[in-house]
């Protein structure tokens, strides 16, 4: 009809690269899980150090819990600069390796200074929150970026459920699962090592898959 304009056809949504998005999702889930996994047991770990007054347990637990994000705060711009200079893939893989290794090491903490240092360094050597956002922006376009970035909040929620849930289940296994774990063994000496071991598998998985699947965006 005269005077009527044909409506523009809706833009076709570009499919997201499945393997690369899968890696990004695993890395983001590991970020949330490794940030929150210690919340169920950190007061008990601080109390187990033996030289902390009961009224100071909450205070030092807060220090340890926040030191991870403080380290990330200090190093965020550095990791952004390094990803611009050397690419996002090597930065993501390196940060996954550091995150996994230091999460595992945290399970061996036997004193307050060690726990604080490990968590602070874990945050300092982990810039994946910002770098993965950049990566997602580079592999998406205006037709699918809402879908891609919408998954980030979902990943953080999943990781924040998995981390504390698994840690609460696996903490002090020699006490709560004596049939499988001896009180004289490794997990009796380090009662919070098991959840740290399990948590470290998530960023290790992201690093392994990322080595083969991640492609440096052009």
N, CA, C and O of each residue as an XYZ file, in Angstrom:
872
protein
N       0.846     -1.200      0.000
C       0.000      0.000      0.000
C       0.874      1.240      0.000
O       1.977      1.241      0.548
N       0.365      2.299     -0.624
C       1.110      3.540     -0.691
C       1.189      4.179      0.687
O       0.219      4.158      1.445
N       2.335      4.743      1.007
C       2.500      5.460      2.271
C       2.890      4.583      3.435
O       3.162      5.091      4.523
N       2.926      3.259      3.234
C       3.330      2.345      4.302
C       4.724      1.815      4.028
O       5.044      1.442      2.900
N       5.536      1.782      5.043
C       6.899      1.286      4.903
C       6.968     -0.149      5.402
O       6.368     -0.507      6.415
N       7.695     -0.936      4.682
C       7.896     -2.328      5.103
C       8.785     -2.365      6.343
O       9.837     -1.726      6.380
N       8.365     -3.104      7.340
C       9.161     -3.220      8.556
C      10.452     -3.974      8.266
O      10.475     -4.943      7.508
N      11.517     -3.503      8.888
C      12.806     -4.177      8.716
C      12.736     -5.582      9.289
O      12.184     -5.802     10.367
N      13.293     -6.512      8.568
C      13.349     -7.892      9.060
C      14.290     -7.973     10.253
O      15.321     -7.300     10.259
N      13.969     -8.774     11.260
C      14.847     -8.891     12.423
C      16.219     -9.434     12.032
O      16.343    -10.322     11.188
N      17.249     -8.869     12.676
C      18.617     -9.300     12.382
C      18.816    -10.755     12.804
O      18.344    -11.186     13.856
N      19.512    -11.482     11.975
C      19.792    -12.880     12.286
C      20.887    -12.947     13.341
O      21.924    -12.296     13.214
N      20.651    -13.736     14.376
C      21.600    -13.844     15.486
C      22.766    -14.726     15.072
O      22.578    -15.860     14.632
N      23.962    -14.196     15.217
C      25.169    -14.967     14.895
C      25.413    -16.009     15.980
O      25.440    -15.658     17.159
N      25.591    -17.269     15.624
C      25.863    -18.287     16.657
C      27.181    -17.999     17.370
O      28.177    -17.647     16.738
N      27.174    -18.149     18.665
C      28.402    -17.999     19.441
C      29.286    -19.225     19.247
O      28.771    -20.335     19.117
N      30.598    -19.048     19.224
C      31.497    -20.212     19.121
C      31.387    -21.069     20.380
O      31.758    -20.640     21.472
N      30.873    -22.283     20.212
C      30.512    -23.108     21.366
C      31.708    -23.482     22.223
O      31.631    -23.408     23.449
N      32.807    -23.883     21.607
C      33.954    -24.318     22.399
C      34.569    -23.164     23.180
O      34.936    -23.314     24.345
N      34.678    -22.018     22.530
C      35.275    -20.881     23.215
C      34.371    -20.360     24.329
O      34.852    -19.974     25.394
N      33.078    -20.349     24.086
C      32.159    -19.934     25.147
C      32.152    -20.941     26.283
O      32.020    -20.557     27.445
N      32.293    -22.234     25.965
C      32.357    -23.247     27.022
C      33.549    -23.009     27.925
O      33.434    -23.110     29.147
N      34.696    -22.693     27.336
C      35.888    -22.391     28.132
C      35.670    -21.161     28.998
O      36.017    -21.156     30.179
N      35.092    -20.119     28.408
C      34.838    -18.891     29.169
C      33.892    -19.168     30.332
O      34.084    -18.634     31.425
N      32.876    -19.994     30.112
C      31.918    -20.327     31.165
C      32.601    -21.088     32.299
O      32.369    -20.792     33.471
N      33.437    -22.064     31.958
C      34.142    -22.826     32.995
C      35.059    -21.921     33.809
O      35.134    -22.039     35.032
N      35.757    -21.015     33.120
C      36.661    -20.107     33.823
C      35.881    -19.188     34.759
O      36.310    -18.953     35.889
N      34.748    -18.669     34.308
C      33.954    -17.787     35.162
C      33.354    -18.535     36.344
O      33.282    -17.999     37.450
N      32.922    -19.774     36.115
C      32.419    -20.578     37.238
C      33.526    -20.828     38.249
O      33.295    -20.776     39.457
N      34.741    -21.101     37.749
C      35.870    -21.333     38.661
C      36.215    -20.072     39.446
O      36.619    -20.155     40.606
N      36.057    -18.899     38.819
C      36.312    -17.648     39.521
C      35.388    -17.506     40.721
O      35.833    -17.211     41.831
N      34.091    -17.721     40.485
C      33.119    -17.596     41.573
C      33.329    -18.671     42.636
O      33.262    -18.391     43.833
N      33.583    -19.902     42.193
C      33.748    -21.010     43.140
C      35.000    -20.808     44.003
O      34.965    -21.025     45.214
N      36.097    -20.393     43.375
C      37.340    -20.223     44.123
C      37.340    -18.960     44.973
O      38.170    -18.816     45.871
N      36.421    -18.052     44.699
C      36.248    -16.894     45.572
C      35.459    -17.250     46.820
O      35.732    -16.715     47.895
N      34.484    -18.144     46.695
C      33.527    -18.364     47.782
C      33.661    -19.695     48.499
O      32.989    -19.914     49.506
N      34.516    -20.596     48.007
C      34.541    -21.945     48.574
C      34.955    -21.981     50.032
O      34.567    -22.897     50.756
N      35.741    -21.000     50.485
C      36.256    -21.042     51.854
C      35.258    -20.532     52.890
O      35.494    -20.695     54.087
N      34.161    -19.925     52.473
C      33.236    -19.317     53.423
C      32.684    -20.292     54.459
O      32.557    -19.905     55.620
N      32.345    -21.543     54.105
C      31.790    -22.434     55.129
C      32.791    -22.823     56.225
O      32.398    -23.060     57.368
N      34.086    -22.889     55.876
C      35.029    -23.431     56.869
C      36.058    -22.435     57.376
O      36.844    -22.782     58.258
N      36.088    -21.222     56.860
C      37.176    -20.327     57.240
C      37.199    -19.997     58.740
O      38.295    -19.901     59.292
N      36.062    -19.816     59.439
C      36.169    -19.583     60.890
C      36.773    -20.768     61.630
O      37.522    -20.592     62.591
N      36.444    -21.980     61.179
C      36.987    -23.175     61.827
C      38.475    -23.331     61.528
O      39.240    -23.778     62.382
N      38.880    -22.964     60.319
C      40.301    -23.009     59.991
C      41.077    -22.016     60.854
O      42.126    -22.358     61.400
N      40.571    -20.794     60.980
C      41.248    -19.783     61.801
C      41.342    -20.255     63.247
O      42.380    -20.095     63.890
N      40.272    -20.829     63.751
C      40.290    -21.332     65.127
C      41.305    -22.457     65.295
O      41.902    -22.604     66.361
N      41.501    -23.252     64.241
C      42.428    -24.382     64.330
C      43.893    -23.952     64.368
O      44.760    -24.745     64.734
N      44.177    -22.707     63.995
C      45.559    -22.234     64.051
C      46.081    -22.188     65.484
O      47.289    -22.267     65.706
N      45.180    -22.060     66.455
C      45.544    -22.234     67.852
C      45.992    -20.997     68.586
O      45.878    -20.948     69.811
N      46.497    -19.996     67.897
C      47.004    -18.805     68.582
C      46.094    -17.603     68.376
O      46.539    -16.461     68.494
N      44.814    -17.850     68.066
C      43.848    -16.784     67.815
C      42.812    -16.778     68.943
O      42.231    -17.811     69.273
N      42.596    -15.611     69.518
C      41.561    -15.510     70.546
C      40.190    -15.702     69.912
O      39.970    -15.334     68.759
N      39.277    -16.280     70.674
C      37.956    -16.598     70.138
C      37.253    -15.348     69.609
O      36.584    -15.406     68.577
N      37.396    -14.225     70.304
C      36.715    -13.012     69.857
C      37.333    -12.414     68.599
O      36.755    -11.517     67.986
N      38.512    -12.910     68.214
C      39.177    -12.401     67.011
C      38.997    -13.310     65.791
O      39.476    -12.993     64.702
N      38.309    -14.436     65.974
C      38.152    -15.391     64.875
C      37.428    -14.755     63.697
O      37.872    -14.888     62.557
N      36.329    -14.070     63.953
C      35.581    -13.426     62.880
C      36.383    -12.340     62.188
O      36.305    -12.184     60.970
N      37.155    -11.591     62.963
C      37.966    -10.509     62.402
C      38.981    -11.048     61.401
O      39.084    -10.541     60.284
N      39.726    -12.069     61.796
C      40.751    -12.620     60.904
C      40.141    -13.435     59.764
O      40.720    -13.526     58.682
N      38.978    -14.024     60.008
C      38.291    -14.717     58.921
C      37.917    -13.737     57.820
O      38.035    -14.052     56.636
N      37.469    -12.558     58.207
C      37.155    -11.524     57.224
C      38.384    -11.064     56.464
O      38.309    -10.812     55.261
N      39.508    -10.952     57.145
C      40.759    -10.583     56.477
C      41.104    -11.588     55.388
O      41.411    -11.218     54.255
N      41.048    -12.856     55.747
C      41.417    -13.901     54.772
C      40.438    -13.906     53.600
O      40.850    -14.002     52.444
N      39.154    -13.803     53.897
C      38.152    -13.851     52.836
C      38.286    -12.672     51.877
O      38.100    -12.833     50.671
N      38.606    -11.495     52.398
C      38.688    -10.294     51.555
C      40.036    -10.130     50.876
O      40.143     -9.370     49.914
N      41.069    -10.819     51.346
C      42.408    -10.623     50.775
C      42.466    -11.059     49.318
O      43.253    -10.513     48.545
N      41.650    -12.033     48.930
C      41.616    -12.494     47.537
C      41.177    -11.369     46.607
O      41.836    -11.091     45.606
N      40.060    -10.722     46.942
C      39.559     -9.645     46.101
C      40.453     -8.412     46.182
O      40.539     -7.652     45.218
N      41.110     -8.205     47.300
C      42.047     -7.083     47.404
C      43.215     -7.282     46.445
O      43.658     -6.336     45.794
N      43.712     -8.518     46.361
C      44.776     -8.812     45.410
C      44.319     -8.586     43.979
O      45.074     -8.045     43.172
N      43.092     -8.992     43.647
C      42.571     -8.753     42.309
C      42.415     -7.265     42.023
O      42.666     -6.808     40.908
N      42.003     -6.524     43.026
C      41.854     -5.074     42.873
C      43.180     -4.418     42.505
O      43.215     -3.523     41.661
N      44.262     -4.853     43.127
C      45.566     -4.259     42.876
C      46.129     -4.618     41.504
O      46.872     -3.832     40.915
N      45.784     -5.790     40.997
C      46.424     -6.269     39.767
C      45.537     -6.231     38.537
O      45.974     -6.630     37.457
N      44.309     -5.763     38.666
C      43.368     -5.835     37.543
C      43.883     -5.090     36.315
O      43.817     -5.617     35.204
N      44.392     -3.883     36.497
C      44.859     -3.101     35.355
C      46.109     -3.721     34.732
O      46.324     -3.621     33.524
N      46.925     -4.357     35.563
C      48.131     -5.008     35.042
C      47.746     -6.155     34.108
O      48.322     -6.301     33.029
N      46.775     -6.965     34.523
C      46.356     -8.087     33.678
C      45.688     -7.603     32.403
O      45.832     -8.223     31.350
N      44.952     -6.491     32.492
C      44.376     -5.922     31.278
C      45.448     -5.465     30.304
O      45.332     -5.669     29.095
N      46.497     -4.841     30.840
C      47.610     -4.401     29.990
C      48.323     -5.596     29.358
O      48.644     -5.574     28.170
N      48.570     -6.637     30.155
C      49.264     -7.821     29.637
C      48.437     -8.537     28.568
O      48.985     -9.066     27.600
N      47.116     -8.548     28.750
C      46.279     -9.191     27.726
C      46.311     -8.403     26.426
O      46.208     -8.996     25.352
N      46.453     -7.078     26.494
C      46.586     -6.268     25.281
C      47.926     -6.512     24.594
O      48.014     -6.513     23.366
N      48.964     -6.719     25.395
C      50.298     -6.874     24.837
C      50.555     -8.282     24.307
O      51.173     -8.449     23.256
N      50.085     -9.284     25.028
C      50.441    -10.670     24.694
C      49.253    -11.530     24.287
O      49.434    -12.680     23.885
N      48.045    -10.996     24.383
C      46.860    -11.749     24.009
C      46.091    -12.254     25.224
O      46.654    -12.429     26.305
N      44.803    -12.485     25.031
C      43.972    -12.914     26.154
C      44.160    -14.393     26.482
O      44.025    -14.784     27.642
N      44.467    -15.220     25.485
C      44.596    -16.658     25.746
C      45.715    -16.976     26.735
O      45.452    -17.674     27.714
N      46.954    -16.502     26.536
C      47.999    -16.839     27.516
C      47.705    -16.299     28.910
O      48.061    -16.928     29.906
N      47.059    -15.141     28.988
C      46.726    -14.584     30.304
C      45.680    -15.453     30.997
O      45.804    -15.744     32.186
N      44.644    -15.870     30.254
C      43.607    -16.710     30.846
C      44.191    -18.037     31.328
O      43.873    -18.491     32.427
N      45.038    -18.657     30.518
C      45.619    -19.947     30.896
C      46.528    -19.803     32.111
O      46.486    -20.631     33.021
N      47.348    -18.754     32.127
C      48.258    -18.543     33.260
C      47.475    -18.284     34.540
O      47.804    -18.838     35.589
N      46.441    -17.447     34.464
C      45.655    -17.145     35.657
C      44.898    -18.370     36.157
O      44.748    -18.558     37.364
N      44.420    -19.205     35.235
C      43.773    -20.457     35.652
C      44.756    -21.355     36.406
O      44.412    -21.938     37.435
N      45.972    -21.459     35.889
C      46.977    -22.283     36.546
C      47.289    -21.759     37.945
O      47.365    -22.536     38.897
N      47.470    -20.440     38.073
C      47.765    -19.850     39.378
C      46.592    -20.016     40.333
O      46.782    -20.336     41.506
N      45.383    -19.800     39.834
C      44.199    -19.933     40.673
C      44.065    -21.347     41.211
O      43.803    -21.546     42.398
N      44.245    -22.330     40.335
C      44.114    -23.730     40.751
C      45.203    -24.125     41.746
O      44.919    -24.745     42.771
N      46.453    -23.761     41.440
C      47.573    -24.166     42.288
C      47.483    -23.535     43.664
O      47.745    -24.204     44.664
N      47.117    -22.258     43.741
C      47.049    -21.572     45.031
C      45.803    -21.977     45.813
O      45.809    -21.946     47.043
N      44.741    -22.355     45.114
C      43.579    -22.920     45.812
C      43.955    -24.234     46.492
O      43.561    -24.491     47.629
N      44.715    -25.055     45.788
C      45.201    -26.306     46.375
C      46.137    -26.029     47.554
O      46.047    -26.682     48.593
N      47.024    -25.068     47.386
C      47.981    -24.736     48.443
C      47.287    -24.210     49.692
O      47.763    -24.422     50.808
N      46.167    -23.525     49.506
C      45.444    -22.981     50.662
C      45.003    -24.084     51.612
O      44.908    -23.863     52.820
N      44.736    -25.259     51.080
C      44.338    -26.373     51.933
C      45.425    -26.828     52.883
O      45.143    -27.513     53.866
N      46.683    -26.451     52.599
C      47.799    -26.800     53.468
C      48.121    -25.700     54.483
O      49.115    -25.799     55.202
N      47.304    -24.666     54.548
C      47.574    -23.551     55.464
C      47.585    -24.037     56.904
O      46.655    -24.703     57.359
N      48.645    -23.697     57.605
C      48.787    -24.118     58.999
C      48.945    -22.936     59.946
O      49.133    -23.124     61.148
N      48.871    -21.723     59.415
C      48.998    -20.535     60.251
C      48.255    -19.386     59.585
O      47.958    -19.426     58.392
N      47.962    -18.363     60.378
C      47.264    -17.200     59.848
C      48.067    -16.480     58.768
O      47.504    -16.149     57.724
N      49.376    -16.220     58.978
C      50.142    -15.545     57.910
C      50.157    -16.332     56.604
O      50.076    -15.742     55.526
N      50.259    -17.662     56.688
C      50.267    -18.461     55.467
C      48.932    -18.358     54.747
O      48.902    -18.182     53.529
N      47.839    -18.465     55.470
C      46.516    -18.388     54.852
C      46.304    -17.028     54.195
O      45.793    -16.950     53.078
N      46.697    -15.952     54.887
C      46.554    -14.610     54.331
C      47.394    -14.435     53.064
O      46.915    -13.906     52.061
N      48.629    -14.876     53.119
C      49.531    -14.712     51.973
C      49.042    -15.506     50.765
O      49.049    -14.999     49.643
N      48.620    -16.743     50.990
C      48.179    -17.582     49.872
C      46.961    -16.968     49.205
O      46.908    -16.889     47.978
N      45.986    -16.533     49.984
C      44.779    -15.959     49.393
C      45.074    -14.626     48.704
O      44.514    -14.343     47.644
N      45.939    -13.815     49.289
C      46.279    -12.533     48.660
C      46.998    -12.751     47.335
O      46.673    -12.112     46.334
N      47.969    -13.651     47.330
C      48.713    -13.929     46.095
C      47.790    -14.571     45.060
O      47.932    -14.320     43.863
N      46.843    -15.400     45.513
C      45.884    -16.005     44.589
C      45.084    -14.933     43.860
O      44.837    -15.051     42.660
N      44.683    -13.901     44.569
C      43.974    -12.804     43.926
C      44.885    -11.965     43.051
O      44.487    -11.516     41.976
N      46.109    -11.753     43.513
C      47.062    -10.935     42.765
C      47.399    -11.557     41.422
O      47.589    -10.844     40.436
N      47.475    -12.882     41.374
C      47.843    -13.587     40.151
C      46.637    -14.079     39.356
O      46.755    -14.975     38.520
N      45.494    -13.492     39.622
C      44.277    -13.937     38.946
C      43.514    -12.717     38.426
O      42.835    -12.027     39.186
N      43.632    -12.465     37.141
C      42.906    -11.356     36.525
C      41.849    -11.794     35.553
O      41.484    -11.040     34.652
N      41.351    -12.996     35.714
C      40.462    -13.561     34.705
C      39.081    -12.924     34.657
O      38.420    -12.990     33.621
N      38.630    -12.316     35.730
C      37.297    -11.713     35.696
C      37.223    -10.648     34.608
O      36.294    -10.643     33.801
N      38.201     -9.747     34.586
C      38.208     -8.702     33.571
C      38.617     -9.204     32.203
O      38.049     -8.790     31.193
N      39.604    -10.097     32.161
C      40.120    -10.569     30.878
C      39.080    -11.418     30.149
O      38.946    -11.310     28.930
N      38.345    -12.255     30.870
C      37.322    -13.080     30.229
C      36.189    -12.205     29.693
O      35.624    -12.508     28.642
N      35.850    -11.125     30.400
C      34.855    -10.192     29.865
C      35.321     -9.613     28.534
O      34.538     -9.502     27.590
N      36.596     -9.246     28.461
C      37.148     -8.750     27.202
C      37.072     -9.819     26.123
O      36.701     -9.538     24.983
N      37.425    -11.044     26.488
C      37.393    -12.155     25.526
C      35.988    -12.369     24.973
O      35.815    -12.552     23.768
N      34.982    -12.347     25.851
C      33.602    -12.534     25.408
C      33.186    -11.398     24.478
O      32.480    -11.615     23.493
N      33.630    -10.188     24.800
C      33.319     -9.068     23.922
C      33.929     -9.214     22.542
O      33.348     -8.778     21.549
N      35.104     -9.830     22.480
C      35.793     -9.986     21.199
C      35.205    -11.091     20.331
O      35.301    -11.026     19.106
N      34.599    -12.100     20.943
C      34.061    -13.212     20.149
C      32.563    -13.070     19.891
O      31.954    -13.944     19.273
N      31.975    -11.987     20.356
C      30.548    -11.753     20.132
C      30.365    -10.508     19.266
O      31.303     -9.739     19.056
N      29.144    -10.324     18.767
C      28.829     -9.121     18.007
C      27.506     -8.554     18.512
O      26.958     -9.036     19.503
N      26.999     -7.536     17.833
C      25.804     -6.851     18.329
C      24.562     -7.731     18.306
O      23.584     -7.425     18.988
N      24.579     -8.806     17.545
C      23.407     -9.680     17.489
C      23.368    -10.714     18.615
O      22.296    -11.228     18.931
N      24.513    -11.028     19.226
C      24.531    -12.087     20.244
C      25.210    -11.667     21.547
O      25.352    -12.484     22.457
N      25.631    -10.403     21.647
C      26.358    -10.004     22.850
C      25.478    -10.021     24.093
O      25.976    -10.256     25.195
N      24.171     -9.774     23.935
C      23.275     -9.842     25.093
C      23.212    -11.261     25.647
O      23.180    -11.459     26.861
N      23.193    -12.243     24.753
C      23.187    -13.645     25.182
C      24.514    -13.999     25.850
O      24.539    -14.644     26.898
N      25.616    -13.569     25.232
C      26.946    -13.916     25.751
C      27.172    -13.314     27.130
O      27.587    -14.010     28.057
N      26.899    -12.021     27.266
C      27.152    -11.373     28.554
C      26.110    -11.756     29.593
O      26.376    -11.700     30.794
N      24.925    -12.145     29.137
C      23.915    -12.603     30.090
C      24.309    -13.879     30.799
O      23.852    -14.145     31.911
N      25.159    -14.673     30.161
C      25.601    -15.920     30.772
C      26.603    -15.689     31.900
O      26.834    -16.579     32.719
N      27.200    -14.498     31.947
C      28.196    -14.230     32.981
C      27.581    -14.255     34.371
O      28.144    -14.835     35.299
N      26.420    -13.620     34.510
C      25.744    -13.625     35.815
C      25.338    -15.039     36.210
O      25.411    -15.416     37.380
N      24.907    -15.822     35.211
C      24.548    -17.221     35.477
C      25.759    -18.001     35.971
O      25.657    -18.785     36.915
N      26.911    -17.782     35.328
C      28.142    -18.483     35.735
C      28.523    -18.138     37.165
O      28.891    -19.017     37.944
N      28.437    -16.864     37.510
C      28.802    -16.449     38.873
C      27.863    -17.075     39.888
O      28.287    -17.473     40.973
N      26.580    -17.161     39.535
C      25.636    -17.794     40.442
C      25.920    -19.276     40.627
O      25.878    -19.785     41.747
N      26.210    -19.967     39.533
C      26.516    -21.400     39.617
C      27.769    -21.635     40.454
O      27.790    -22.511     41.318
N      28.813    -20.852     40.194
C      30.053    -21.004     40.952
C      29.875    -20.692     42.428
O      30.480    -21.343     43.281
N      29.046    -19.696     42.734
C      28.806    -19.321     44.128
C      27.968    -20.351     44.863
O      27.955    -20.377     46.094
N      27.269    -21.196     44.124
C      26.536    -22.317     44.737
C      27.466    -23.514     44.920
O      27.494    -24.137     45.981
N      28.225    -23.822     43.872
C      29.100    -24.994     43.915
C      30.190    -24.852     44.971
O      30.451    -25.789     45.724
N      30.825    -23.686     45.027
C      31.954    -23.501     45.942
C      31.617    -23.773     47.395
O      32.171    -24.704     47.981
N      30.725    -22.994     48.000
C      30.378    -23.248     49.398
C      29.694    -24.590     49.616
O      29.886    -25.226     50.653
N      28.885    -25.029     48.628
C      28.180    -26.306     48.800
C      29.135    -27.482     48.898
O      29.001    -28.327     49.783
N      30.096    -27.535     47.990
C      31.064    -28.635     47.997
C      31.971    -28.547     49.213
O      32.286    -29.565     49.828
N      32.396    -27.328     49.566
C      33.285    -27.174     50.721
C      32.601    -27.566     52.020
O      33.202    -28.216     52.875
N      31.345    -27.169     52.164
C      30.617    -27.559     53.366
C      30.447    -29.065     53.482
O      30.403    -29.613     54.584
N      30.353    -29.724     52.340
C      30.176    -31.182     52.343
C      31.479    -31.920     52.626
O      31.464    -32.972     53.267
N      32.608    -31.385     52.158
C      33.875    -32.121     52.204
C      34.834    -31.662     53.299
O      35.884    -32.278     53.482
N      34.507    -30.609     54.024
C      35.402    -30.139     55.087
C      35.490    -31.158     56.227
O      34.510    -31.824     56.560
N      36.669    -31.262     56.807
C      36.946    -32.161     57.928
C      36.461    -33.586     57.636
O      35.661    -34.132     58.396
N      36.928    -34.178     56.567
C      36.442    -35.518     56.209
C      36.816    -36.588     57.222
O      36.082    -37.562     57.387
N      37.952    -36.423     57.908
C      38.347    -37.433     58.897
C      37.403    -37.449     60.091
O      37.283    -38.462     60.780
N      36.726    -36.313     60.337
C      35.777    -36.237     61.450
C      34.406    -36.752     61.047
O      33.761    -37.484     61.799
N      33.965    -36.365     59.858
C      32.594    -36.680     59.444
C      32.498    -37.897     58.540
O      31.408    -38.437     58.344
N      33.615    -38.335     57.987
C      33.617    -39.543     57.159
C      34.782    -40.439     57.567
O      35.647    -40.735     56.742
N      34.820    -40.876     58.830
C      35.967    -41.647     59.331
C      36.130    -43.001     58.654
O      37.210    -43.590     58.702
N      35.078    -43.497     58.031
C      35.182    -44.784     57.342
C      36.076    -44.694     56.112
O      36.640    -45.695     55.672
N      36.201    -43.502     55.567
C      36.970    -43.318     54.337
C      38.269    -42.542     54.551
O      39.198    -42.664     53.753
N      38.343    -41.743     55.625
C      39.506    -40.883     55.840
C      40.000    -41.063     57.274
O      39.244    -40.903     58.233
N      41.261    -41.393     57.397
C      41.843    -41.623     58.715
C      42.229    -40.307     59.378
O      42.684    -39.374     58.716
N      42.044    -40.246     60.672
C      42.436    -39.049     61.421
C      43.953    -38.901     61.500
O      44.452    -37.816     61.801
N      44.692    -39.979     61.233
C      46.154    -39.924     61.246
C      46.734    -39.655     59.861
O      47.947    -39.508     59.711
N      45.871    -39.590     58.854
C      46.339    -39.405     57.485
C      46.439    -37.949     57.081
O      46.359    -37.047     57.915
N      46.615    -37.738     55.797
C      46.804    -36.392     55.254
C      45.599    -35.503     55.523
O      45.753    -34.338     55.889
N      44.405    -36.047     55.344
C      43.209    -35.228     55.523
C      42.832    -35.056     56.986
O      41.996    -34.217     57.320
N      43.440    -35.840     57.851
C      43.301    -35.579     59.277
C      44.211    -34.450     59.717
O      43.844    -33.637     60.566
N      45.400    -34.404     59.137
C      46.345    -33.332     59.460
C      45.918    -32.008     58.837
O      46.086    -30.946     59.436
N      45.363    -32.080     57.627
C      44.887    -30.876     56.938
C      43.403    -31.060     56.641
O      43.045    -31.513     55.554
N      42.540    -30.717     57.584
C      41.109    -31.052     57.457
C      40.368    -30.291     56.360
O      39.238    -30.641     56.021
N      40.991    -29.258     55.806
C      40.305    -28.477     54.765
C      40.994    -28.623     53.412
O      40.748    -27.842     52.493
N      41.849    -29.619     53.301
C      42.548    -29.853     52.047
C      41.637    -30.447     50.980
O      41.738    -30.082     49.809
N      40.752    -31.355     51.370
C      39.906    -32.039     50.391
C      39.036    -31.069     49.591
O      39.023    -31.156     48.363
N      38.303    -30.140     50.238
C      37.530    -29.197     49.420
C      38.406    -28.323     48.535
O      37.997    -27.948     47.437
N      39.602    -27.998     49.001
C      40.511    -27.206     48.173
C      40.981    -27.999     46.960
O      41.120    -27.447     45.869
N      41.224    -29.283     47.149
C      41.614    -30.137     46.027
C      40.512    -30.199     44.982
O      40.769    -30.073     43.785
N      39.288    -30.395     45.442
C      38.159    -30.496     44.509
C      37.944    -29.164     43.793
O      37.693    -29.141     42.588
N      38.039    -28.066     44.522
C      37.857    -26.748     43.903
C      38.927    -26.463     42.855
O      38.647    -25.841     41.830
N      40.139    -26.914     43.108
C      41.229    -26.649     42.161
C      41.009    -27.349     40.828
O      41.574    -26.935     39.815
N      40.199    -28.402     40.809
C      39.946    -29.116     39.563
C      39.191    -28.257     38.549
O      39.327    -28.466     37.343
N      38.399    -27.299     39.020
C      37.609    -26.478     38.096
C      38.510    -25.563     37.273
O      38.427    -25.595     36.045
N      39.373    -24.745     37.894
C      40.277    -23.941     37.056
C      41.289    -24.781     36.287
O      41.686    -24.395     35.187
N      41.720    -25.919     36.834
C      42.594    -26.802     36.053
C      41.877    -27.292     34.800
O      42.491    -27.404     33.739
N      40.581    -27.586     34.916
C      39.805    -28.009     33.746
C      39.704    -26.882     32.733
O      39.832    -27.104     31.529
N      39.471    -25.665     33.228
C      39.416    -24.524     32.330
C      40.729    -24.301     31.610
O      40.737    -23.957     30.428
N      41.844    -24.492     32.309
C      43.161    -24.334     31.686
C      43.387    -25.409     30.631
O      43.885    -25.116     29.544
N      43.028    -26.643     30.943
C      43.246    -27.746     30.009
C      42.413    -27.566     28.744
O      42.930    -27.680     27.633
N      41.131    -27.285     28.915
C      40.269    -27.104     27.749
C      40.653    -25.850     26.972
O      40.611    -25.829     25.742
N      41.027    -24.811     27.704
C      41.404    -23.574     27.044
C      42.653    -23.723     26.183
O      42.787    -23.068     25.149
N      43.549    -24.575     26.611
C      44.782    -24.795     25.821
C      44.441    -25.315     24.427
O      45.087    -24.949     23.446
N      43.425    -26.170     24.347
C      43.070    -26.778     23.062
C      41.968    -26.014     22.325
O      41.957    -25.980     21.094
N      41.062    -25.414     23.053
C      39.871    -24.839     22.426
C      39.917    -23.334     22.220
O      39.325    -22.822     21.270
N      40.615    -22.617     23.099
C      40.618    -21.164     22.964
C      41.410    -20.748     21.728
O      42.502    -21.254     21.467
N      40.842    -19.830     20.988
C      41.514    -19.258     19.821
C      41.653    -17.761     20.069
O      40.673    -17.087     20.388
N      42.846    -17.252     19.927
C      43.082    -15.829     20.164
C      42.241    -15.008     19.189
O      42.384    -15.143     17.974
N      41.349    -14.142     19.732
C      40.526    -13.319     18.820
C      41.390    -12.371     17.997
O      42.396    -11.852     18.483
N      40.997    -12.156     16.775
C      41.752    -11.266     15.892
C      41.393     -9.813     16.167
O      41.927     -8.912     15.521
